[in-house]
């Protein structure tokens, strides 16, 4: 190994598994080497769910084999090499292979990019960082759009991208006459619950994935989750099957019920494509094209509101969130607008709580490495904000437990959207609600020991007391947000005795948690 050399060492990370990886496009098979690294730190710097570890490792190993089959020389370092972190693995490879340069696509995490720069400087070797062509909008383009704006509003960004890429447009105007059909996408399931739910696609582990599962169980036995039900797509072919299954079976009702929840149904009509897109097994362009093509071919089957809502999540929200991450890092991660410092409760790792909505949502998370977006936002994120949990601990938890979590997408979604911990960079107001919202959008409250009709007392839903206590504690700062002023007026309806009872109930709950 010490006598070998190459022109370019191409480092491919676990979330860069696209066939058109820009670092590969400019490379030469006979002169350059591909480096892929498995290391302990990527599974332990947060207490990572077994499903997330297995997904990354299996997808990486399948991708490496596909590269070999295509004629590439792949230097693959698996966990048996004892590499602690990416920086160590890269430094060892530079020493062994003596490349003229290192090339990598921009990572999905600030920490990794800085580690690579430090490593290459120490080795006195050039590092070329390629633009990530997986996304519609480059970091420079987002920065140009954001420059001079007092408030970065996703809706305006989304409309601009619709025009720019001609998605759901008709002669310069949005099809149907509206940019946003969100008001049509807020239905609950009603008393009967969801009807005709399709079975989500499941991919049986092949020999490569089985070997990964064995390794994860041996090396990370105490990490959350169990791999007996692991069935996520780990190859490009499986990801395409997952996309087809979503468009054919769940897209028609995706929009209408995207904010609804139901006990015992963790997947409902959701896409289940985020992990494949975030590993880059799927390109967002082909995902959007598939949804739009379905609507164009069968508009009676595919409501425009569903298709537009799905497109908005990818072309609007996903691109917006990535732009925020790279514009605001590295300081963004330390923001704590409300100065919340309460520690993460232990039951976040088990779901062992009397609050049924949290018991169900965290239980789904621990079982599957997944919860759909409204569970994450309006159950877990809502609770974390109202209870005053420390944002860094909550963000680390979200990064650790979800299979689709990469820091560029997880951090702004959690800190900004779910916790309002950035003070309004991502969203114009906190996404907080009392137990009444949860009761309206789910059946969780039916099997809960608490009641949503009370604000204080031992039987009161903790969300109620925490919600009004949160508004009371932060009234001054929240009153500067126009969208919060009307709800804050409700505090004036109650006398001091009622307010004190709410505060006591909230304090008792936080103390018990």
Tab-separated table of C-alpha atoms in Angstrom:
chain	number	residue	atom	x	y	z
A	1	UNK	CA	0.000	0.000	0.000
A	2	UNK	CA	2.818	2.421	0.850
A	3	UNK	CA	4.214	2.245	-2.700
A	4	UNK	CA	0.932	3.113	-4.377
A	5	UNK	CA	-0.008	6.572	-5.536
A	6	UNK	CA	-2.825	8.312	-7.423
A	7	UNK	CA	-3.525	11.665	-8.988
A	8	UNK	CA	-6.749	12.487	-7.144
A	9	UNK	CA	-8.177	10.899	-4.046
A	10	UNK	CA	-11.962	11.247	-4.271
A	11	UNK	CA	-13.571	11.168	-0.828
A	12	UNK	CA	-17.231	10.121	-0.944
A	13	UNK	CA	-19.243	10.487	2.252
A	14	UNK	CA	-22.199	8.402	3.356
A	15	UNK	CA	-24.776	10.964	2.221
A	16	UNK	CA	-23.251	11.477	-1.256
A	17	UNK	CA	-24.299	8.274	-2.995
A	18	UNK	CA	-25.544	9.696	-6.279
A	19	UNK	CA	-24.421	8.203	-9.575
A	20	UNK	CA	-23.618	11.674	-10.895
A	21	UNK	CA	-21.466	12.719	-7.931
A	22	UNK	CA	-19.590	15.783	-9.279
A	23	UNK	CA	-16.267	14.567	-7.869
A	24	UNK	CA	-16.592	11.412	-9.975
A	25	UNK	CA	-17.739	13.198	-13.120
A	26	UNK	CA	-14.395	14.978	-13.532
A	27	UNK	CA	-12.265	12.019	-12.392
A	28	UNK	CA	-10.391	9.354	-14.377
A	29	UNK	CA	-10.868	5.726	-13.477
A	30	UNK	CA	-7.319	4.658	-14.351
A	31	UNK	CA	-5.544	7.438	-12.430
A	32	UNK	CA	-7.783	8.333	-9.463
A	33	UNK	CA	-8.975	6.458	-6.386
A	34	UNK	CA	-12.243	6.603	-4.488
A	35	UNK	CA	-12.082	6.651	-0.692
A	36	UNK	CA	-15.020	5.699	1.518
A	37	UNK	CA	-14.733	5.553	5.299
A	38	UNK	CA	-16.801	3.925	8.031
A	39	UNK	CA	-15.884	5.244	11.469
A	40	UNK	CA	-17.112	5.038	15.031
A	41	UNK	CA	-17.582	8.774	15.553
A	42	UNK	CA	-20.324	9.110	12.948
A	43	UNK	CA	-22.426	6.730	15.024
A	44	UNK	CA	-21.432	7.931	18.480
A	45	UNK	CA	-21.036	11.734	18.441
A	46	UNK	CA	-24.794	11.557	18.971
A	47	UNK	CA	-26.335	8.336	20.334
A	48	UNK	CA	-27.419	7.181	16.903
A	49	UNK	CA	-30.429	4.947	16.260
A	50	UNK	CA	-29.536	1.496	14.938
A	51	UNK	CA	-31.728	1.996	11.864
A	52	UNK	CA	-29.813	5.144	10.955
A	53	UNK	CA	-26.430	3.453	11.380
A	54	UNK	CA	-27.506	0.418	9.357
A	55	UNK	CA	-29.033	2.549	6.612
A	56	UNK	CA	-25.872	4.603	6.083
A	57	UNK	CA	-23.485	1.648	6.247
A	58	UNK	CA	-25.539	-0.614	3.998
A	59	UNK	CA	-26.128	2.118	1.424
A	60	UNK	CA	-22.399	2.947	1.430
A	61	UNK	CA	-21.356	-0.671	0.919
A	62	UNK	CA	-23.841	-1.173	-1.913
A	63	UNK	CA	-22.662	2.038	-3.546
A	64	UNK	CA	-19.005	1.062	-3.246
A	65	UNK	CA	-19.709	-2.250	-4.945
A	66	UNK	CA	-21.567	-0.492	-7.739
A	67	UNK	CA	-18.500	1.719	-8.277
A	68	UNK	CA	-16.218	-1.319	-8.432
A	69	UNK	CA	-18.544	-2.944	-10.945
A	70	UNK	CA	-18.249	0.236	-13.010
A	71	UNK	CA	-14.466	0.053	-13.089
A	72	UNK	CA	-13.460	2.305	-10.184
A	73	UNK	CA	-10.764	1.445	-7.663
A	74	UNK	CA	-12.372	1.926	-4.254
A	75	UNK	CA	-10.379	2.193	-1.063
A	76	UNK	CA	-13.077	1.190	1.418
A	77	UNK	CA	-12.336	1.426	5.128
A	78	UNK	CA	-14.953	-0.437	7.155
A	79	UNK	CA	-15.401	-0.445	10.910
A	80	UNK	CA	-12.879	-3.241	11.374
A	81	UNK	CA	-10.126	-0.790	10.388
A	82	UNK	CA	-10.617	0.933	13.750
A	83	UNK	CA	-10.861	4.438	12.322
A	84	UNK	CA	-12.263	6.860	14.871
A	85	UNK	CA	-13.325	9.713	12.588
A	86	UNK	CA	-13.334	10.922	8.975
A	87	UNK	CA	-10.323	13.172	9.544
A	88	UNK	CA	-8.194	10.264	10.779
A	89	UNK	CA	-9.306	8.057	7.895
A	90	UNK	CA	-8.516	10.756	5.361
A	91	UNK	CA	-5.100	11.477	6.905
A	92	UNK	CA	-4.182	7.774	6.877
A	93	UNK	CA	-5.247	7.425	3.235
A	94	UNK	CA	-3.238	10.499	2.184
A	95	UNK	CA	-0.163	9.047	3.853
A	96	UNK	CA	-0.646	5.630	2.259
A	97	UNK	CA	-1.701	6.645	-1.260
A	98	UNK	CA	0.243	9.912	-1.670
A	99	UNK	CA	-2.319	11.589	-3.955
A	100	UNK	CA	-1.635	14.890	-5.670
A	101	UNK	CA	-4.907	16.315	-4.401
A	102	UNK	CA	-8.103	15.442	-2.531
A	103	UNK	CA	-11.510	16.088	-4.052
A	104	UNK	CA	-14.855	15.972	-2.242
A	105	UNK	CA	-18.375	17.261	-2.778
A	106	UNK	CA	-19.425	19.786	-0.145
A	107	UNK	CA	-20.446	17.754	2.933
A	108	UNK	CA	-23.832	18.027	4.592
A	109	UNK	CA	-22.243	19.119	7.854
A	110	UNK	CA	-20.048	22.093	8.699
A	111	UNK	CA	-17.995	20.013	11.143
A	112	UNK	CA	-16.875	17.586	8.449
A	113	UNK	CA	-15.914	20.310	5.998
A	114	UNK	CA	-13.718	21.991	8.603
A	115	UNK	CA	-12.124	18.646	9.559
A	116	UNK	CA	-11.210	17.994	5.919
A	117	UNK	CA	-9.677	21.433	5.480
A	118	UNK	CA	-7.565	21.032	8.616
A	119	UNK	CA	-6.460	17.535	7.578
A	120	UNK	CA	-5.412	18.575	4.077
A	121	UNK	CA	-3.576	21.663	5.340
A	122	UNK	CA	-1.651	19.494	7.789
A	123	UNK	CA	-0.707	17.130	4.940
A	124	UNK	CA	0.183	20.069	2.683
A	125	UNK	CA	-2.143	18.810	-0.039
A	126	UNK	CA	-4.791	20.738	-2.019
A	127	UNK	CA	-8.443	20.137	-1.194
A	128	UNK	CA	-10.988	20.738	-3.931
A	129	UNK	CA	-14.582	21.099	-2.701
A	130	UNK	CA	-17.088	20.575	-5.514
A	131	UNK	CA	-20.476	22.267	-5.635
A	132	UNK	CA	-23.232	19.847	-4.658
A	133	UNK	CA	-25.279	19.576	-7.860
A	134	UNK	CA	-27.908	17.463	-6.118
A	135	UNK	CA	-29.757	20.628	-5.097
A	136	UNK	CA	-31.644	23.104	-7.258
A	137	UNK	CA	-30.090	26.171	-5.612
A	138	UNK	CA	-26.406	26.708	-4.845
A	139	UNK	CA	-25.257	28.313	-1.614
A	140	UNK	CA	-24.131	31.398	-3.519
A	141	UNK	CA	-27.506	31.675	-5.241
A	142	UNK	CA	-29.322	31.431	-1.916
A	143	UNK	CA	-27.043	34.052	-0.386
A	144	UNK	CA	-27.755	36.336	-3.337
A	145	UNK	CA	-31.518	35.853	-2.865
A	146	UNK	CA	-31.258	36.494	0.900
A	147	UNK	CA	-29.039	39.564	0.656
A	148	UNK	CA	-30.768	42.737	1.817
A	149	UNK	CA	-33.948	41.027	3.050
A	150	UNK	CA	-35.063	41.811	6.597
A	151	UNK	CA	-36.997	38.542	6.843
A	152	UNK	CA	-36.285	35.357	4.908
A	153	UNK	CA	-39.725	34.022	4.017
A	154	UNK	CA	-39.878	30.529	2.558
A	155	UNK	CA	-43.060	31.247	0.597
A	156	UNK	CA	-41.414	34.018	-1.429
A	157	UNK	CA	-38.313	31.871	-2.007
A	158	UNK	CA	-40.545	29.003	-3.149
A	159	UNK	CA	-42.425	31.130	-5.656
A	160	UNK	CA	-39.183	32.341	-7.159
A	161	UNK	CA	-37.965	28.756	-7.613
A	162	UNK	CA	-41.273	27.730	-9.168
A	163	UNK	CA	-40.790	30.456	-11.777
A	164	UNK	CA	-37.107	29.773	-12.268
A	165	UNK	CA	-37.490	26.033	-12.836
A	166	UNK	CA	-40.938	26.209	-14.465
A	167	UNK	CA	-42.585	23.801	-12.029
A	168	UNK	CA	-46.399	23.780	-11.954
A	169	UNK	CA	-46.465	26.977	-14.001
A	170	UNK	CA	-48.751	28.019	-16.853
A	171	UNK	CA	-47.563	30.913	-19.002
A	172	UNK	CA	-45.795	32.552	-16.078
A	173	UNK	CA	-48.599	31.995	-13.557
A	174	UNK	CA	-49.109	29.154	-11.064
A	175	UNK	CA	-51.361	26.407	-12.365
A	176	UNK	CA	-54.791	26.610	-10.793
A	177	UNK	CA	-54.316	30.289	-10.040
A	178	UNK	CA	-52.836	29.827	-6.552
A	179	UNK	CA	-49.267	29.447	-5.362
A	180	UNK	CA	-50.139	27.583	-2.217
A	181	UNK	CA	-52.962	25.159	-1.405
A	182	UNK	CA	-52.014	24.642	2.215
A	183	UNK	CA	-55.524	25.445	3.462
A	184	UNK	CA	-56.820	22.364	1.619
A	185	UNK	CA	-54.174	20.157	3.240
A	186	UNK	CA	-55.154	20.314	6.908
A	187	UNK	CA	-57.834	17.648	7.217
A	188	UNK	CA	-58.074	15.255	10.142
A	189	UNK	CA	-59.265	11.670	9.756
A	190	UNK	CA	-62.437	12.056	11.787
A	191	UNK	CA	-63.831	9.425	14.105
A	192	UNK	CA	-63.509	6.573	11.619
A	193	UNK	CA	-59.808	7.107	11.172
A	194	UNK	CA	-57.779	6.649	8.004
A	195	UNK	CA	-59.397	4.485	5.352
A	196	UNK	CA	-57.689	2.410	2.673
A	197	UNK	CA	-54.162	2.903	3.908
A	198	UNK	CA	-51.672	1.275	1.528
A	199	UNK	CA	-48.922	-0.895	2.937
A	200	UNK	CA	-45.648	1.020	2.738
A	201	UNK	CA	-42.907	-0.595	0.656
A	202	UNK	CA	-40.480	-2.777	2.574
A	203	UNK	CA	-37.141	-3.998	1.272
A	204	UNK	CA	-35.872	-7.309	2.590
A	205	UNK	CA	-32.215	-7.103	3.659
A	206	UNK	CA	-29.857	-8.809	1.224
A	207	UNK	CA	-26.567	-10.416	2.268
A	208	UNK	CA	-24.775	-7.054	2.393
A	209	UNK	CA	-27.436	-5.511	4.621
A	210	UNK	CA	-27.601	-8.642	6.771
A	211	UNK	CA	-23.869	-8.344	7.406
A	212	UNK	CA	-24.320	-4.679	8.348
A	213	UNK	CA	-27.142	-5.559	10.737
A	214	UNK	CA	-24.903	-8.120	12.451
A	215	UNK	CA	-22.110	-5.555	12.753
A	216	UNK	CA	-24.391	-2.854	14.158
A	217	UNK	CA	-25.866	-5.219	16.736
A	218	UNK	CA	-22.372	-6.286	17.825
A	219	UNK	CA	-20.721	-2.852	17.901
A	220	UNK	CA	-23.628	-0.668	19.034
A	221	UNK	CA	-25.759	-2.979	21.207
A	222	UNK	CA	-27.001	-0.265	23.560
A	223	UNK	CA	-28.019	2.239	20.913
A	224	UNK	CA	-31.754	2.923	20.490
A	225	UNK	CA	-33.902	0.785	18.232
A	226	UNK	CA	-34.041	-2.805	17.042
A	227	UNK	CA	-33.079	-3.964	13.545
A	228	UNK	CA	-35.541	-6.848	13.325
A	229	UNK	CA	-37.861	-4.608	11.268
A	230	UNK	CA	-35.216	-2.841	9.158
A	231	UNK	CA	-36.644	-2.441	5.650
A	232	UNK	CA	-35.438	0.928	4.304
A	233	UNK	CA	-34.256	1.274	0.700
A	234	UNK	CA	-30.452	1.079	0.543
A	235	UNK	CA	-29.799	1.120	-3.211
A	236	UNK	CA	-30.698	3.342	-6.134
A	237	UNK	CA	-32.992	0.638	-7.513
A	238	UNK	CA	-34.871	0.248	-4.224
A	239	UNK	CA	-35.196	4.024	-3.859
A	240	UNK	CA	-36.789	4.229	-7.316
A	241	UNK	CA	-39.247	1.516	-6.288
A	242	UNK	CA	-40.091	3.512	-3.164
A	243	UNK	CA	-40.718	6.612	-5.286
A	244	UNK	CA	-43.001	4.705	-7.649
A	245	UNK	CA	-44.933	3.199	-4.727
A	246	UNK	CA	-45.505	6.616	-3.171
A	247	UNK	CA	-46.713	8.253	-6.375
A	248	UNK	CA	-49.045	5.375	-7.236
A	249	UNK	CA	-50.440	4.621	-3.793
A	250	UNK	CA	-50.146	7.584	-1.403
A	251	UNK	CA	-49.658	10.823	-3.299
A	252	UNK	CA	-53.410	11.300	-4.059
A	253	UNK	CA	-54.182	11.730	-0.332
A	254	UNK	CA	-50.765	12.921	0.804
A	255	UNK	CA	-51.720	16.588	0.852
A	256	UNK	CA	-55.162	16.343	2.385
A	257	UNK	CA	-53.962	14.351	5.399
A	258	UNK	CA	-50.369	15.535	5.732
A	259	UNK	CA	-51.086	17.168	9.124
A	260	UNK	CA	-53.197	14.326	10.517
A	261	UNK	CA	-52.067	11.729	13.065
A	262	UNK	CA	-53.471	8.372	14.102
A	263	UNK	CA	-52.450	5.983	16.840
A	264	UNK	CA	-50.790	2.810	15.583
A	265	UNK	CA	-50.252	4.228	12.067
A	266	UNK	CA	-46.737	5.691	11.857
A	267	UNK	CA	-46.593	6.087	8.061
A	268	UNK	CA	-50.107	6.993	6.851
A	269	UNK	CA	-49.919	8.687	3.409
A	270	UNK	CA	-46.437	10.159	3.870
A	271	UNK	CA	-43.781	9.814	1.199
A	272	UNK	CA	-41.026	7.977	3.141
A	273	UNK	CA	-38.539	9.310	0.590
A	274	UNK	CA	-36.482	11.734	2.695
A	275	UNK	CA	-33.831	9.173	3.628
A	276	UNK	CA	-33.315	8.219	-0.018
A	277	UNK	CA	-33.085	11.858	-1.093
A	278	UNK	CA	-30.762	12.792	1.755
A	279	UNK	CA	-28.423	9.900	0.933
A	280	UNK	CA	-28.757	11.065	-2.704
A	281	UNK	CA	-30.084	7.749	-3.936
A	282	UNK	CA	-32.874	9.887	-5.413
A	283	UNK	CA	-32.513	13.249	-7.100
A	284	UNK	CA	-35.099	15.875	-6.068
A	285	UNK	CA	-35.670	16.760	-9.723
A	286	UNK	CA	-36.836	13.251	-10.597
A	287	UNK	CA	-38.989	13.122	-7.483
A	288	UNK	CA	-40.762	16.356	-8.415
A	289	UNK	CA	-41.030	15.300	-12.054
A	290	UNK	CA	-42.702	12.025	-11.049
A	291	UNK	CA	-45.329	13.797	-8.938
A	292	UNK	CA	-46.059	16.469	-11.563
A	293	UNK	CA	-46.243	13.868	-14.348
A	294	UNK	CA	-48.791	11.874	-12.337
A	295	UNK	CA	-50.990	14.966	-11.944
A	296	UNK	CA	-50.671	15.850	-15.612
A	297	UNK	CA	-51.657	12.363	-16.746
A	298	UNK	CA	-54.495	11.816	-14.240
A	299	UNK	CA	-55.652	15.141	-12.754
A	300	UNK	CA	-58.862	13.547	-11.458
A	301	UNK	CA	-56.877	11.055	-9.376
A	302	UNK	CA	-54.114	13.399	-8.219
A	303	UNK	CA	-55.491	16.603	-6.643
A	304	UNK	CA	-53.448	19.682	-7.437
A	305	UNK	CA	-53.400	20.521	-3.718
A	306	UNK	CA	-51.602	17.249	-2.941
A	307	UNK	CA	-49.076	17.594	-5.726
A	308	UNK	CA	-48.374	21.266	-5.008
A	309	UNK	CA	-47.992	20.524	-1.295
A	310	UNK	CA	-45.479	17.799	-2.086
A	311	UNK	CA	-43.551	19.993	-4.529
A	312	UNK	CA	-43.446	22.788	-1.930
A	313	UNK	CA	-41.783	20.490	0.592
A	314	UNK	CA	-38.941	19.738	-1.836
A	315	UNK	CA	-38.467	22.747	-4.108
A	316	UNK	CA	-39.461	25.207	-1.395
A	317	UNK	CA	-38.805	23.990	2.105
A	318	UNK	CA	-35.910	21.560	1.517
A	319	UNK	CA	-33.937	24.053	-0.565
A	320	UNK	CA	-34.740	26.923	1.821
A	321	UNK	CA	-33.577	24.961	4.858
A	322	UNK	CA	-30.283	24.038	3.229
A	323	UNK	CA	-29.663	27.664	2.304
A	324	UNK	CA	-30.314	28.760	5.887
A	325	UNK	CA	-27.900	26.144	7.253
A	326	UNK	CA	-24.918	27.195	5.164
A	327	UNK	CA	-25.658	30.899	5.523
A	328	UNK	CA	-25.920	30.807	9.323
A	329	UNK	CA	-23.305	28.231	10.347
A	330	UNK	CA	-21.256	27.776	12.419
A	331	UNK	CA	-22.844	30.129	14.962
A	332	UNK	CA	-26.383	28.950	14.229
A	333	UNK	CA	-26.081	25.795	16.301
A	334	UNK	CA	-25.516	27.757	19.530
A	335	UNK	CA	-28.615	29.971	19.231
A	336	UNK	CA	-31.113	29.773	22.097
A	337	UNK	CA	-33.658	32.559	21.628
A	338	UNK	CA	-35.775	31.716	24.690
A	339	UNK	CA	-32.786	30.788	26.913
A	340	UNK	CA	-34.281	27.344	27.484
A	341	UNK	CA	-32.045	25.048	29.540
A	342	UNK	CA	-34.259	22.256	30.917
A	343	UNK	CA	-32.558	18.879	30.317
A	344	UNK	CA	-33.992	16.330	27.917
A	345	UNK	CA	-36.184	13.891	29.890
A	346	UNK	CA	-34.975	10.298	30.031
A	347	UNK	CA	-38.275	9.096	28.554
A	348	UNK	CA	-37.298	10.659	25.226
A	349	UNK	CA	-35.300	7.431	24.751
A	350	UNK	CA	-38.140	5.092	25.690
A	351	UNK	CA	-41.488	6.843	25.253
A	352	UNK	CA	-42.331	5.858	28.819
A	353	UNK	CA	-44.609	8.794	29.662
A	354	UNK	CA	-48.276	9.173	30.620
A	355	UNK	CA	-48.790	11.660	27.767
A	356	UNK	CA	-50.175	9.339	25.105
A	357	UNK	CA	-49.338	11.560	22.126
A	358	UNK	CA	-45.675	11.600	23.137
A	359	UNK	CA	-45.718	7.941	24.105
A	360	UNK	CA	-47.034	7.045	20.644
A	361	UNK	CA	-44.773	9.409	18.692
A	362	UNK	CA	-41.573	8.564	20.526
A	363	UNK	CA	-42.552	4.892	20.442
A	364	UNK	CA	-42.903	5.118	16.650
A	365	UNK	CA	-39.516	6.832	16.522
A	366	UNK	CA	-37.707	4.217	18.594
A	367	UNK	CA	-39.312	1.328	16.673
A	368	UNK	CA	-38.795	2.670	13.170
A	369	UNK	CA	-36.174	5.411	13.246
A	370	UNK	CA	-38.974	7.507	11.780
A	371	UNK	CA	-41.899	9.752	12.659
A	372	UNK	CA	-43.758	11.845	10.126
A	373	UNK	CA	-43.314	15.608	9.982
A	374	UNK	CA	-46.365	16.663	12.001
A	375	UNK	CA	-45.429	14.267	14.808
A	376	UNK	CA	-41.959	15.780	14.876
A	377	UNK	CA	-43.192	19.384	14.718
A	378	UNK	CA	-46.437	19.516	16.680
A	379	UNK	CA	-45.916	16.709	19.200
A	380	UNK	CA	-42.192	16.466	19.986
A	381	UNK	CA	-41.052	19.941	18.889
A	382	UNK	CA	-44.125	21.589	20.381
A	383	UNK	CA	-43.554	19.856	23.710
A	384	UNK	CA	-39.822	20.650	23.729
A	385	UNK	CA	-40.524	24.347	23.166
A	386	UNK	CA	-43.285	24.609	25.744
A	387	UNK	CA	-41.338	22.619	28.359
A	388	UNK	CA	-38.245	24.772	27.844
A	389	UNK	CA	-35.908	21.939	26.844
A	390	UNK	CA	-32.338	22.922	25.958
A	391	UNK	CA	-32.190	23.318	22.159
A	392	UNK	CA	-28.762	21.691	21.805
A	393	UNK	CA	-30.015	18.538	23.513
A	394	UNK	CA	-33.196	18.443	21.451
A	395	UNK	CA	-31.291	18.987	18.194
A	396	UNK	CA	-28.831	16.226	19.060
A	397	UNK	CA	-31.742	13.903	19.802
A	398	UNK	CA	-33.410	14.619	16.451
A	399	UNK	CA	-30.095	14.054	14.662
A	400	UNK	CA	-29.568	10.757	16.444
A	401	UNK	CA	-32.938	9.043	16.072
A	402	UNK	CA	-34.203	9.664	12.514
A	403	UNK	CA	-32.970	7.762	9.477
A	404	UNK	CA	-33.283	10.843	7.262
A	405	UNK	CA	-31.283	13.117	9.576
A	406	UNK	CA	-28.258	14.917	8.132
A	407	UNK	CA	-27.250	18.077	9.966
A	408	UNK	CA	-27.931	20.513	7.084
A	409	UNK	CA	-31.607	19.512	7.109
A	410	UNK	CA	-32.069	18.476	10.732
A	411	UNK	CA	-30.621	21.508	12.496
A	412	UNK	CA	-32.649	24.340	10.884
A	413	UNK	CA	-35.799	22.222	10.947
A	414	UNK	CA	-35.386	21.482	14.655
A	415	UNK	CA	-33.784	24.628	16.030
A	416	UNK	CA	-35.582	27.032	13.707
A	417	UNK	CA	-38.918	25.492	12.783
A	418	UNK	CA	-39.733	23.223	15.742
A	419	UNK	CA	-38.156	25.200	18.614
A	420	UNK	CA	-38.034	28.780	17.295
A	421	UNK	CA	-34.653	28.758	18.950
A	422	UNK	CA	-33.191	30.968	16.224
A	423	UNK	CA	-35.590	33.783	17.079
A	424	UNK	CA	-37.262	33.892	13.681
A	425	UNK	CA	-34.609	33.186	11.054
A	426	UNK	CA	-36.553	30.171	9.757
A	427	UNK	CA	-40.126	30.861	10.865
A	428	UNK	CA	-42.015	34.016	11.698
A	429	UNK	CA	-43.566	32.599	14.872
A	430	UNK	CA	-43.213	29.657	17.273
A	431	UNK	CA	-45.137	26.538	16.214
A	432	UNK	CA	-46.766	25.920	19.577
A	433	UNK	CA	-50.236	24.693	20.473
A	434	UNK	CA	-52.273	23.391	23.393
A	435	UNK	CA	-53.784	19.951	23.748
A	436	UNK	CA	-56.843	21.073	21.772
A	437	UNK	CA	-54.828	21.017	18.542
A	438	UNK	CA	-53.584	17.487	19.215
A	439	UNK	CA	-57.116	16.319	19.951
A	440	UNK	CA	-58.414	17.869	16.734
A	441	UNK	CA	-55.730	16.337	14.517
A	442	UNK	CA	-55.422	12.860	16.056
A	443	UNK	CA	-57.006	10.223	18.242
A	444	UNK	CA	-54.142	10.239	20.737
A	445	UNK	CA	-56.194	11.961	23.420
A	446	UNK	CA	-58.756	9.118	23.507
A	447	UNK	CA	-56.312	6.831	25.309
A	448	UNK	CA	-54.656	9.420	27.516
A	449	UNK	CA	-55.066	9.791	31.266
A	450	UNK	CA	-55.118	13.582	30.913
A	451	UNK	CA	-57.955	15.778	29.716
A	452	UNK	CA	-57.644	18.559	27.165
A	453	UNK	CA	-60.503	20.549	28.729
A	454	UNK	CA	-58.452	21.574	31.776
A	455	UNK	CA	-55.564	24.004	32.084
A	456	UNK	CA	-54.568	23.315	35.672
A	457	UNK	CA	-54.782	20.531	38.209
A	458	UNK	CA	-53.314	17.030	38.189
A	459	UNK	CA	-55.609	15.764	35.426
A	460	UNK	CA	-54.987	18.677	33.060
A	461	UNK	CA	-53.208	17.899	29.813
A	462	UNK	CA	-49.614	19.080	30.349
A	463	UNK	CA	-49.680	20.690	26.912
A	464	UNK	CA	-52.377	23.084	28.145
A	465	UNK	CA	-50.549	24.352	31.210
A	466	UNK	CA	-47.203	24.420	29.402
A	467	UNK	CA	-48.714	26.322	26.461
A	468	UNK	CA	-50.266	29.128	28.526
A	469	UNK	CA	-47.284	29.249	30.863
A	470	UNK	CA	-44.975	29.604	27.838
A	471	UNK	CA	-47.065	32.478	26.473
A	472	UNK	CA	-47.106	34.131	29.897
A	473	UNK	CA	-43.345	33.783	30.451
A	474	UNK	CA	-42.419	35.092	26.998
A	475	UNK	CA	-45.246	37.558	26.516
A	476	UNK	CA	-43.032	40.588	26.043
A	477	UNK	CA	-40.934	39.099	23.263
A	478	UNK	CA	-43.858	37.267	21.635
A	479	UNK	CA	-45.941	40.438	21.533
A	480	UNK	CA	-43.478	41.820	18.998
A	481	UNK	CA	-44.572	39.060	16.601
A	482	UNK	CA	-47.766	40.199	14.827
A	483	UNK	CA	-49.025	36.625	14.348
A	484	UNK	CA	-48.956	36.049	18.130
A	485	UNK	CA	-50.755	39.150	19.381
A	486	UNK	CA	-54.294	37.834	19.093
A	487	UNK	CA	-53.625	34.616	21.010
A	488	UNK	CA	-51.759	36.552	23.710
A	489	UNK	CA	-54.916	38.528	24.420
A	490	UNK	CA	-56.431	35.347	25.846
A	491	UNK	CA	-54.151	35.723	28.851
A	492	UNK	CA	-56.113	38.835	29.805
A	493	UNK	CA	-59.289	36.766	30.292
A	494	UNK	CA	-57.967	35.065	33.410
A	495	UNK	CA	-57.393	36.449	36.877
A	496	UNK	CA	-54.158	36.112	38.826
A	497	UNK	CA	-55.376	32.987	40.613
A	498	UNK	CA	-55.928	31.155	37.324
A	499	UNK	CA	-52.544	32.237	35.997
A	500	UNK	CA	-50.821	31.055	39.171
A	501	UNK	CA	-52.583	27.672	38.949
A	502	UNK	CA	-51.389	27.276	35.339
A	503	UNK	CA	-47.845	28.236	36.307
A	504	UNK	CA	-47.869	25.736	39.170
A	505	UNK	CA	-49.131	22.914	36.947
A	506	UNK	CA	-46.432	23.687	34.368
A	507	UNK	CA	-43.694	23.877	37.018
A	508	UNK	CA	-44.838	20.629	38.638
A	509	UNK	CA	-44.734	18.879	35.263
A	510	UNK	CA	-41.269	20.152	34.396
A	511	UNK	CA	-40.031	19.117	37.825
A	512	UNK	CA	-41.468	15.622	37.438
A	513	UNK	CA	-39.989	15.193	33.957
